[in-house]
N, CA, C and O of each residue as an XYZ file, in Angstrom:
768
protein
N     178.329     18.296    -54.326
C     177.510     18.367    -53.253
C     176.394     17.888    -53.579
O     175.993     16.953    -52.887
N     175.560     18.346    -54.687
C     174.143     18.203    -55.547
C     174.257     16.964    -55.593
O     173.687     16.150    -54.867
N     175.229     16.699    -56.714
C     175.443     15.502    -57.238
C     175.442     13.925    -56.321
O     174.846     12.866    -56.517
N     176.341     14.349    -55.341
C     176.645     13.417    -54.185
C     174.598     12.935    -53.817
O     173.838     11.991    -54.027
N     174.566     14.012    -53.321
C     172.830     13.872    -52.941
C     172.030     13.246    -53.523
O     171.459     12.230    -53.126
N     171.884     13.903    -54.737
C     171.246     12.984    -55.651
C     171.095     11.369    -55.578
O     170.141     10.639    -55.309
N     172.781     11.067    -56.019
C     172.675      9.962    -56.377
C     172.172      9.096    -55.124
O     171.588      8.014    -55.172
N     172.549      9.850    -53.969
C     172.330      9.236    -52.209
C     170.508      8.698    -52.364
O     169.904      7.626    -52.387
N     170.259      9.759    -52.421
C     168.418      9.832    -52.733
C     167.728      8.987    -53.770
O     166.599      8.532    -53.583
N     168.396      8.794    -54.819
C     167.790      7.980    -55.954
C     167.668      6.636    -55.387
O     166.705      5.868    -55.407
N     168.927      6.494    -54.839
C     169.797      4.762    -54.581
C     168.970      4.499    -53.047
O     168.872      3.327    -52.684
N     168.546      5.286    -52.408
C     167.566      5.190    -51.459
C     166.668      5.209    -51.091
O     166.295      4.767    -50.005
N     165.794      5.967    -52.264
C     164.496      6.125    -52.016
C     163.741      6.149    -53.680
O     162.722      6.737    -54.041
N     164.433      5.507    -54.261
C     164.006      5.389    -55.677
C     163.662      6.706    -56.578
O     164.426      7.628    -56.865
N     162.220      6.520    -56.959
C     161.227      7.856    -57.205
C     160.587      8.560    -56.150
O     159.768      9.437    -56.423
N     160.869      8.272    -54.971
C     160.268      9.174    -53.902
C     160.536     10.850    -53.922
O     161.660     11.335    -54.047
N     159.476     11.524    -53.799
C     159.833     12.331    -54.023
C     160.803     13.363    -52.610
O     159.930     13.371    -51.742
N     161.402     13.750    -52.308
C     161.955     14.272    -51.089
C     161.349     15.130    -50.173
O     161.968     16.095    -49.724
N     159.888     14.807    -49.760
C     159.026     15.466    -48.918
C     159.476     14.849    -47.569
O     159.449     13.634    -47.376
N     159.779     15.510    -46.893
C     160.417     14.857    -45.545
C     158.936     14.657    -44.950
O     158.656     13.514    -44.586
N     158.279     15.336    -44.861
C     156.670     14.703    -43.657
C     155.834     13.486    -44.689
O     154.688     13.185    -44.353
N     156.277     13.001    -45.591
C     155.589     11.857    -45.741
C     156.576     10.485    -46.138
O     156.166      9.574    -46.857
N     157.771     10.518    -45.607
C     158.595      9.771    -45.458
C     158.011      8.627    -44.623
O     157.917      7.454    -44.984
N     157.661      9.114    -43.531
C     156.966      8.019    -42.255
C     156.078      7.131    -42.918
O     156.038      5.917    -42.718
N     155.423      7.716    -43.647
C     154.638      6.650    -44.477
C     154.973      5.569    -45.288
O     154.528      4.421    -45.318
N     156.240      6.393    -46.248
C     156.606      5.634    -47.151
C     157.280      4.511    -46.584
O     157.073      3.338    -46.893
N     158.214      4.989    -45.616
C     159.298      4.001    -45.164
C     159.275      3.564    -43.756
O     160.278      3.372    -43.068
N     158.026      3.420    -43.378
C     157.588      2.832    -42.290
C     158.359      1.964    -41.330
O     158.621      2.244    -40.160
N     158.648      0.997    -41.911
C     159.586     -0.141    -41.424
C     161.466      0.297    -40.820
O     162.209     -0.265    -40.015
N     161.626      1.476    -41.648
C     162.773      2.019    -41.360
C     162.706      3.044    -40.482
O     163.762      3.356    -39.933
N     161.472      3.799    -40.146
C     160.832      4.925    -40.038
C     161.194      4.716    -38.215
O     160.942      3.643    -37.667
N     161.857      6.004    -37.374
C     161.277      6.032    -35.942
C     161.211      7.385    -35.994
O     161.648      8.161    -36.843
N     160.428      7.637    -34.673
C     159.614      8.804    -34.205
C     160.436      9.365    -32.857
O     160.604      8.426    -32.078
N     160.787     10.148    -32.543
C     161.417     10.486    -31.366
C     160.432     12.135    -30.748
O     160.246     13.156    -31.410
N     160.036     11.885    -29.497
C     159.502     13.237    -28.964
C     160.713     13.982    -28.533
O     161.726     13.351    -28.231
N     160.679     15.400    -28.478
C     161.405     16.496    -28.254
C     161.790     16.684    -26.478
O     162.732     16.841    -25.702
N     160.435     16.548    -26.532
C     160.269     16.970    -24.698
C     159.805     15.792    -23.930
O     159.571     14.820    -24.648
N     159.579     15.587    -22.458
C     159.184     14.550    -21.419
C     157.353     14.714    -21.877
O     156.710     15.705    -22.224
N     157.111     13.854    -21.762
C     155.355     13.734    -21.719
C     155.146     14.177    -23.228
O     154.156     14.902    -23.329
N     155.807     13.945    -24.445
C     155.271     14.361    -25.704
C     154.829     15.841    -25.757
O     154.050     16.226    -26.629
N     155.517     16.968    -24.476
C     155.229     17.937    -24.909
C     155.395     18.874    -26.033
O     156.614     18.812    -26.193
N     155.010     19.597    -26.803
C     155.004     19.996    -28.338
C     156.208     21.523    -28.428
O     156.996     21.786    -29.336
N     156.030     22.053    -27.543
C     156.878     23.349    -27.755
C     157.178     23.448    -26.332
O     156.508     23.345    -25.304
N     158.537     23.707    -26.632
C     159.248     24.381    -25.275
C     158.997     25.563    -24.509
O     158.676     26.504    -25.233
N     159.030     25.798    -23.443
C     158.407     27.277    -22.762
C     159.511     27.953    -22.082
O     159.473     29.145    -21.774
N     160.557     27.120    -21.840
C     161.839     27.908    -20.821
C     163.008     27.635    -21.532
O     162.890     27.635    -22.757
N     163.910     27.444    -21.144
C     165.491     27.646    -21.486
C     165.683     25.889    -21.367
O     165.972     24.984    -22.149
N     165.466     25.965    -20.449
C     165.756     24.096    -19.868
C     164.911     23.326    -20.940
O     165.546     22.487    -21.578
N     163.806     23.446    -21.191
C     162.997     22.600    -22.396
C     163.841     22.825    -23.476
O     164.448     21.822    -23.850
N     164.139     24.269    -24.329
C     164.906     24.286    -25.433
C     166.430     23.373    -25.170
O     166.868     22.665    -26.077
N     166.961     23.462    -24.181
C     168.526     22.581    -24.169
C     167.966     21.208    -24.049
O     168.649     20.365    -24.631
N     166.776     20.705    -23.375
C     166.496     19.384    -23.673
C     165.893     18.805    -25.052
O     165.507     17.647    -25.211
N     165.887     19.689    -25.886
C     165.260     19.393    -27.772
C     166.627     19.184    -27.931
O     167.130     18.076    -28.115
N     167.381     20.493    -27.845
C     168.744     19.868    -28.737
C     169.358     18.921    -28.491
O     169.872     18.217    -29.359
N     169.446     18.665    -27.019
C     170.285     17.600    -26.542
C     169.882     16.388    -27.066
O     170.692     15.560    -27.484
N     168.437     16.192    -27.074
C     167.959     15.085    -27.795
C     168.421     14.288    -29.579
O     168.868     13.216    -29.989
N     167.759     16.209    -30.423
C     168.267     15.869    -31.678
C     170.007     15.527    -31.707
O     170.624     14.653    -32.316
N     170.355     16.320    -31.028
C     172.266     16.169    -31.072
C     172.611     15.071    -30.427
O     173.103     14.495    -31.397
N     172.741     14.328    -29.560
C     172.817     13.171    -29.173
C     172.105     11.779    -30.463
O     172.743     10.727    -30.495
N     171.264     11.865    -31.094
C     170.711     11.051    -31.897
C     171.593     11.452    -33.487
O     171.877     10.586    -34.316
N     171.818     12.479    -33.597
C     172.590     12.632    -34.671
C     174.006     12.218    -34.374
O     174.354     11.394    -35.219
N     174.788     12.426    -33.656
C     175.913     12.239    -33.533
C     176.333     10.483    -33.295
O     177.205      9.703    -33.677
N     175.143     10.466    -32.445
C     175.366      8.651    -32.649
C     174.819      8.034    -33.517
O     174.878      6.821    -33.319
N     173.995      8.496    -34.940
C     174.134      8.063    -35.814
C     174.851      8.350    -37.299
O     174.953      7.641    -38.300
N     175.265      9.598    -37.015
C     176.650      9.610    -37.885
C     177.625      9.738    -37.474
O     178.465      9.411    -38.312
N     178.123     10.115    -36.413
C     179.194     10.174    -35.818
C     179.773     11.655    -35.909
O     179.347     12.519    -36.676
N     180.788     11.802    -35.022
C     181.351     13.479    -34.459
C     182.182     13.567    -36.060
O     182.621     12.566    -36.626
N     182.278     15.042    -36.639
C     182.527     15.511    -37.854
C     182.451     14.967    -38.929
O     183.309     14.917    -39.810
N     181.291     14.477    -38.911
C     179.791     13.792    -40.756
C     179.991     14.937    -41.355
O     179.916     16.075    -40.891
N     180.290     14.523    -42.576
C     179.632     15.265    -43.642
C     177.932     14.972    -43.465
O     177.361     13.885    -43.384
N     177.260     16.582    -43.434
C     175.390     16.095    -43.317
C     175.256     17.402    -44.443
O     176.008     18.349    -44.669
N     173.963     16.999    -45.024
C     173.474     17.756    -45.928
C     172.088     18.077    -44.974
O     171.389     17.272    -44.360
N     171.963     19.540    -45.087
C     171.069     20.259    -44.429
C     169.891     20.559    -45.898
O     170.535     21.124    -46.782
N     169.020     20.421    -46.150
C     167.928     20.128    -47.397
C     166.602     21.439    -46.688
O     165.652     21.223    -45.935
N     166.982     22.500    -47.196
C     165.960     23.598    -46.667
C     165.114     24.024    -48.043
O     165.506     24.029    -49.210
N     163.906     24.354    -47.527
C     162.979     23.990    -48.353
C     162.838     25.595    -48.399
O     163.095     26.274    -47.405
N     162.312     26.288    -49.905
C     161.656     27.642    -50.184
C     160.145     27.336    -50.729
O     160.141     26.511    -51.643
N     159.181     27.713    -50.445
C     158.100     27.944    -50.642
C     157.405     29.035    -51.729
O     157.067     30.087    -51.187
N     157.143     28.948    -53.158
C     156.600     29.805    -54.022
C     155.988     29.517    -55.120
O     156.145     28.345    -55.462
N     155.244     30.251    -55.908
C     154.231     30.193    -56.650
C     155.080     29.966    -57.819
O     154.562     29.364    -58.760
N     156.472     30.400    -57.936
C     157.156     30.663    -58.794
C     157.874     29.427    -59.261
O     158.168     28.687    -58.322
N     158.262     28.969    -60.518
C     158.736     27.903    -60.986
C     160.453     27.653    -60.538
O     161.192     26.729    -60.198
N     160.500     28.907    -60.754
C     161.942     29.080    -60.683
C     162.191     29.240    -59.369
O     161.384     29.809    -58.634
N     163.435     28.708    -58.909
C     164.010     28.991    -57.437
C     164.773     29.894    -57.422
O     165.693     30.104    -58.213
N     164.352     30.699    -56.234
C     165.254     31.684    -55.819
C     165.946     31.538    -54.391
O     166.732     30.594    -54.469
N     165.961     31.990    -53.369
C     167.117     31.260    -52.237
C     166.055     31.198    -51.070
O     165.020     31.864    -51.060
N     166.436     30.330    -50.108
C     165.612     29.986    -49.047
C     165.155     30.779    -48.320
O     165.749     31.840    -48.510
N     164.326     30.890    -47.480
C     163.358     32.041    -46.520
C     165.443     32.639    -45.637
O     166.523     32.090    -45.417
N     164.750     34.131    -45.463
C     165.662     35.238    -45.090
C     166.621     34.281    -44.027
O     167.802     34.035    -44.273
N     165.797     33.714    -42.622
C     166.480     33.410    -41.282
C     166.855     32.072    -42.027
O     167.675     31.714    -41.181
N     166.878     31.332    -42.707
C     167.723     30.427    -43.096
C     168.880     30.864    -44.003
O     170.009     30.388    -43.879
N     168.663     31.486    -44.620
C     170.299     32.284    -45.268
C     170.881     32.582    -44.701
O     172.066     32.669    -45.023
N     170.510     32.878    -43.681
C     171.523     33.747    -42.448
C     172.531     32.624    -42.212
O     173.714     32.726    -42.538
N     171.856     31.257    -41.469
C     172.550     30.278    -41.085
C     173.251     29.232    -42.282
O     174.116     28.362    -42.193
N     172.572     29.674    -43.248
C     173.251     28.382    -44.589
C     173.278     29.753    -45.729
O     172.446     30.081    -46.574
N     174.149     30.160    -45.477
C     174.530     31.029    -46.936
C     175.482     30.635    -47.575
O     176.120     31.520    -48.145
N     175.882     29.441    -47.715
C     176.335     28.784    -48.896
C     175.535     27.565    -49.188
O     175.959     26.427    -48.983
N     173.908     27.948    -49.862
C     172.792     26.777    -49.940
C     173.273     26.900    -51.183
O     173.642     27.984    -51.635
N     173.321     25.383    -52.082
C     172.541     25.473    -53.394
C     171.164     24.890    -54.071
O     171.043     23.699    -53.785
N     170.435     25.226    -54.625
C     169.217     24.696    -55.400
C     169.422     23.016    -55.494
O     170.566     22.663    -55.781
N     168.850     22.407    -55.371
C     168.851     20.951    -55.214
C     167.304     20.408    -56.278
O     167.601     19.984    -57.395
N     166.177     20.427    -56.014
C     165.366     20.291    -56.923
C     163.982     20.788    -56.799
O     163.763     21.323    -55.713
N     162.844     20.749    -57.744
C     161.731     21.355    -57.223
C     160.686     20.302    -57.822
O     160.641     19.472    -58.730
N     159.594     20.973    -56.454
C     158.476     20.008    -56.413
C     156.999     20.809    -56.478
O     156.568     21.805    -55.896
N     156.505     20.000    -57.349
C     155.238     21.154    -57.871
C     154.274     20.285    -56.984
O     154.107     19.069    -57.078
N     153.428     21.504    -55.747
C     152.632     20.970    -55.340
C     151.024     21.024    -56.045
O     150.787     21.954    -56.815
N     149.995     20.050    -55.768
C     148.862     19.947    -56.454
C     147.794     20.390    -55.181
O     147.729     19.769    -54.120
N     147.301     21.115    -55.383
C     145.989     21.692    -54.835
C     144.952     21.636    -55.351
O     144.878     21.640    -56.580
N     144.396     21.600    -54.951
C     142.431     21.425    -55.423
C     142.025     22.383    -56.474
O     141.362     22.172    -57.490
N     142.661     23.702    -55.941
C     142.318     24.679    -57.377
C     143.431     24.180    -58.504
O     144.657     24.186    -58.392
N     142.782     23.834    -59.398
C     143.824     23.416    -60.627
C     144.203     25.045    -61.088
O     145.167     25.073    -61.852
N     143.786     26.016    -60.856
C     144.648     27.519    -61.410
C     145.534     27.991    -60.459
O     146.190     28.964    -60.830
N     145.785     27.503    -59.118
C     146.797     27.675    -58.432
C     148.015     26.948    -58.756
O     147.808     25.822    -59.209
N     148.984     27.227    -58.664
C     150.499     26.419    -58.867
C     151.731     27.201    -57.740
O     152.148     28.356    -57.652
N     152.026     25.944    -56.992
C     152.710     26.438    -56.149
C     153.444     25.283    -55.846
O     152.886     24.187    -55.792
N     155.163     25.488    -55.557
C     156.349     24.949    -55.599
C     156.852     24.965    -54.378
O     156.648     25.809    -53.506
N     157.610     23.881    -54.320
C     158.677     23.414    -53.338
C     159.871     23.534    -53.509
O     160.277     22.544    -54.118
N     160.710     24.276    -53.279
C     162.299     24.810    -54.182
C     163.288     23.695    -52.847
O     163.339     24.186    -51.720
N     163.859     22.565    -53.017
C     164.992     22.224    -52.013
C     166.018     22.671    -52.769
O     166.353     22.555    -53.948
N     166.739     23.603    -51.107
C     167.941     24.105    -51.409
C     169.002     23.154    -50.421
O     168.453     22.325    -49.696
N     169.944     23.220    -50.396
C     170.835     22.116    -49.585
C     171.959     22.992    -49.338
O     172.282     23.808    -50.202
N     172.580     22.905    -48.255
C     174.157     23.300    -47.546
C     174.647     22.140    -46.778
O     174.012     21.576    -45.887
N     176.060     21.766    -47.276
C     176.901     20.811    -46.473
C     177.203     21.887    -45.084
O     177.175     23.081    -44.786
N     177.521     20.458    -44.466
C     177.993     21.316    -42.899
C     178.685     20.073    -42.143
O     178.058     19.015    -42.178
N     179.880     20.098    -41.486
C     180.211     19.311    -41.067
C     180.020     19.069    -39.354
O     180.378     19.827    -38.452
N     179.429     17.936    -39.266
C     178.732     18.031    -38.284
C     179.165     17.354    -36.603
O     178.999     16.172    -36.301
N     179.783     18.504    -35.595
C     180.588     17.848    -34.481
C     179.528     18.083    -33.388
O     180.081     17.817    -32.321
N     178.348     18.433    -33.188
C     177.645     18.816    -32.338
C     176.735     19.555    -31.448
O     176.016     19.280    -30.487
N     177.048     20.625    -32.154
C     176.434     22.228    -32.144
C     175.863     22.901    -32.661
O     174.915     23.612    -32.327
N     176.642     22.686    -34.011
C     176.086     23.296    -35.301
C     174.923     23.829    -35.691
O     174.883     24.966    -36.162
N     173.642     22.930    -35.513
C     172.727     23.108    -35.946
C     171.631     24.136    -34.842
O     170.629     24.830    -35.013
N     172.340     23.816    -33.895
C     171.058     24.675    -32.910
C     170.339     25.485    -33.145
O     169.214     25.269    -32.696
N     170.487     26.604    -33.806
C     169.902     27.765    -34.254
C     168.597     27.316    -34.568
O     167.489     27.573    -34.095
N     169.252     26.117    -36.061
C     167.967     25.423    -36.970
C     167.087     24.917    -35.844
O     165.876     25.139    -35.843
N     167.642     24.300    -34.975
C     166.805     23.408    -34.229
C     165.552     24.220    -33.720
O     164.366     24.022    -33.984
N     166.249     25.390    -32.754
C     165.662     26.367    -32.253
C     164.570     26.592    -32.982
O     163.465     26.331    -32.505
N     164.705     27.118    -34.264
C     163.818     27.814    -35.216
C     162.293     26.517    -35.635
O     161.085     26.629    -35.845
N     163.155     25.548    -35.582
C     162.013     23.936    -36.362
C     160.716     24.111    -34.706
O     159.490     24.185    -34.629
N     161.954     24.113    -33.556
C     161.001     23.902    -32.361
C     159.943     24.983    -32.257
O     158.784     24.718    -31.937
N     160.439     26.413    -32.579
C     159.233     27.570    -32.864
C     158.626     27.398    -33.735
O     158.082     28.444    -34.090
N     158.336     26.364    -34.492
C     157.764     26.096    -35.652
C     157.758     27.370    -36.547
O     156.738     27.644    -37.181
N     158.816     28.123    -36.614
C     159.463     29.045    -37.626
C     159.543     28.489    -38.989
O     158.729     28.618    -39.904
N     160.759     27.792    -38.967
C     160.554     26.673    -40.132
C     160.261     24.954    -40.599
O     160.474     24.156    -39.687
N     159.936     24.540    -41.531
C     159.293     23.100    -41.364
C     160.037     22.464    -42.504
O     160.577     23.190    -43.340
N     160.101     21.127    -42.595
C     160.141     19.989    -43.965
C     161.544     20.487    -43.943
O     162.071     20.931    -44.963
N     162.251     20.410    -42.624
C     163.899     20.236    -42.977
C     164.131     19.006    -42.624
O     163.580     18.292    -41.786
N     165.530     18.709    -43.780
C     166.249     17.778    -43.403
C     167.637     17.825    -43.503
O     168.380     18.551    -44.162
N     167.890     16.716    -42.558
C     169.377     16.061    -42.589
C     169.920     15.128    -42.534
O     169.949     14.337    -41.592
N     170.694     15.032    -44.014
C     170.984     13.854    -44.564
C     172.372     13.331    -44.577
O     173.316     13.943    -45.077
N     172.446     12.271    -44.053
C     174.059     11.584    -43.883
C     174.048     10.545    -44.710
O     173.702      9.410    -44.383
N     174.490     10.944    -46.002
C     174.440      9.754    -46.716
C     175.505      8.397    -46.523
O     175.134      7.265    -46.835
N     176.851      8.676    -45.975
C     177.370      7.798    -45.491
C     177.139      6.562    -44.802
O     177.629      5.437    -44.902
N     175.986      7.238    -43.850
C     175.421      5.909    -42.784
C     174.189      5.838    -43.242
O     173.445      5.180    -42.515
N     173.658      6.328    -44.294
C     171.817      6.093    -45.097
C     171.054      6.992    -43.912
O     170.087      6.309    -43.575
N     171.068      8.055    -43.243
C     170.130      8.643    -42.446
C     169.396      9.551    -43.313
O     169.816      9.889    -44.419
N     168.196      9.980    -42.760
C     167.507     11.228    -43.280
C     167.173     11.658    -41.706
O     167.230     10.687    -40.951
N     166.977     12.393    -41.329
C     166.765     13.428    -39.917
C     165.923     13.926    -40.105
O     166.253     14.623    -41.064
N     164.515     14.232    -39.808
C     163.739     15.498    -40.058
C     162.959     16.032    -38.873
O     161.807     15.704    -38.590
N     163.778     16.959    -38.164
C     163.468     17.787    -37.112
C     161.534     18.195    -36.888
O     160.978     18.502    -37.942
N     161.129     18.191    -36.309
C     159.657     18.859    -37.033
C     159.498     19.581    -35.238
O     160.296     19.459    -34.309
N     158.580     20.089    -35.263
C     158.082     21.066    -33.795
C     157.440     19.520    -33.068
O     156.570     18.723    -33.417
N     158.044     19.580    -32.319
C     157.555     18.335    -31.026
C     158.714     17.358    -31.137
O     159.089     16.800    -30.106
N     159.401     17.064    -32.456
C     160.201     15.757    -32.248
C     161.142     15.779    -33.612
O     161.748     16.641    -34.248
N     160.975     14.680    -33.684
C     161.722     13.881    -35.225
C     161.540     12.889    -35.795
O     161.203     11.786    -35.363
N     161.797     13.296    -37.001
C     161.696     11.416    -37.975
C     163.119     11.227    -38.291
O     164.051     12.013    -38.458
N     163.023     10.136    -38.319
C     164.119      9.543    -38.507
C     164.317      8.252    -39.995
O     164.101      7.138    -39.518
N     164.473      8.201    -40.728
C     164.797      7.490    -41.549
C     165.921      6.682    -41.837
O     166.752      7.119    -42.634
N     166.117      5.305    -41.187
C     167.530      4.426    -41.250
C     167.788      3.812    -42.401
O     167.075      4.071    -43.371
N     168.566      3.136    -42.481
C     169.355      2.318    -43.587
C     168.382      0.960    -43.319
O     167.492      0.640    -44.107
N     168.624      0.377    -42.355
C     167.384     -0.793    -42.421
C     166.705     -0.910    -41.288
O     167.481     -0.570    -40.395
N     165.109     -1.369    -40.590
C     164.729     -1.585    -40.151
C     165.169     -2.312    -38.932
O     164.326     -2.346    -38.035
N     166.549     -3.027    -38.652
C     167.323     -3.602    -37.596
C     167.698     -2.261    -36.805
O     167.513     -2.120    -35.596
N     168.356     -1.112    -37.819
C     168.762     -0.084    -36.992
C     168.015      0.768    -36.420
O     168.364      1.362    -35.400
N     166.603      0.983    -37.152
C     165.598      1.560    -36.463
C     165.129      0.727    -35.213
O     164.706      1.439    -34.302
N     165.116     -0.413    -35.010
C     164.523     -1.244    -34.034
C     165.744     -0.904    -32.694
O     165.359     -0.567    -31.574
N     167.122     -1.051    -33.021
C     168.371     -0.692    -32.071
C     168.277      0.820    -31.704
O     168.513      1.049    -30.518
N     168.026      1.736    -32.365
C     167.712      3.040    -32.170
C     166.522      3.615    -30.898
O     166.592      4.512    -30.058
N     165.513      2.666    -31.232
C     164.267      2.097    -30.419
C     164.836      2.439    -28.905
O     164.742      3.377    -28.114
N     165.540      1.025    -28.956
C     165.982      0.457    -27.657
C     167.016      1.245    -27.037
O     167.134      1.035    -25.830
N     167.858      2.163    -27.580
C     168.676      2.761    -26.800
C     167.966      4.230    -26.485
O     168.742      4.995    -25.913
N     166.867      4.686    -26.700
C     166.003      6.019    -26.201
C     164.510      5.758    -25.991
O     163.667      6.591    -26.323
N     164.170      4.467    -25.380
C     163.091      4.466    -25.227
C     162.229      5.059    -24.492
O     161.077      4.703    -24.244
N     162.861      6.089    -24.095
C     161.806      7.019    -23.177
C     161.455      8.383    -24.011
O     160.754      9.266    -23.516
N     162.050      8.475    -25.415
C     161.749      9.639    -26.049
C     160.689      8.887    -27.235
O     160.332      9.558    -28.203
N     160.267      7.576    -27.089
C     159.423      7.213    -28.102
C     157.983      7.741    -27.612
O     157.647      8.126    -26.492
N     157.290      7.645    -28.719
C     155.403      8.064    -28.685
C     154.512      6.904    -27.972
O     154.548      5.704    -28.247
N     153.918      7.372    -27.252
C     153.043      6.085    -26.678
C     151.866      5.700    -27.776
O     150.922      5.028    -27.362
N     151.887      6.013    -28.849
C     150.796      6.098    -29.646
C     151.236      4.715    -30.244
O     152.260      4.581    -30.914
N     150.295      3.616    -29.913
C     150.192      2.478    -30.996
C     151.450      2.026    -32.421
O     152.293      1.131    -32.462
N     151.103      3.020    -33.369
C     152.075      3.520    -34.579
C     152.765      4.068    -34.825
O     153.108      4.435    -35.948
N     153.487      4.453    -33.109
C     154.593      5.507    -33.208
C     154.220      6.954    -33.279
O     154.864      7.737    -32.581
N     153.494      7.292    -33.854
C     153.370      8.930    -34.471
C     152.871      9.402    -32.963
O     152.600     10.582    -32.744
């Protein structure tokens, strides 16, 4: 699992650190952002709105990855320690079989303070609803910087509170995806 993910990341993203929130800047030509609620509303307030968030995330993942596809769920752990421990307890409940993938050193203005992102990975056979609990946590801003990676299709899906950033294998695929779900796109001129 780790070897396959590392090989995919290296071939698709070269020396770019696997930081979910920065992909949209570095790979803008292959990037699409969808908002998860009508009128770009950020946080769901009732069950109907949660169902809309889940619907949008799941429909895009099914269209891009296919039913029954193997995906890797990348879970960050934030720490002041260089050695990884485990993902947050809430994430560990959902993904008990996760393995450490890599560690990213975070640079702060204060040179005396060291912090790290330890990225853990869990393999999931995605058929349409396995990630719903994770999507709810993301929608509530309880966890962040999650990535769902489908190496076989060249897809990185980064749900965040308010939507999802997707990096596709090509700009053409991104254009097709935008066309399919125009109503979910941001009205911002740069797509944010």
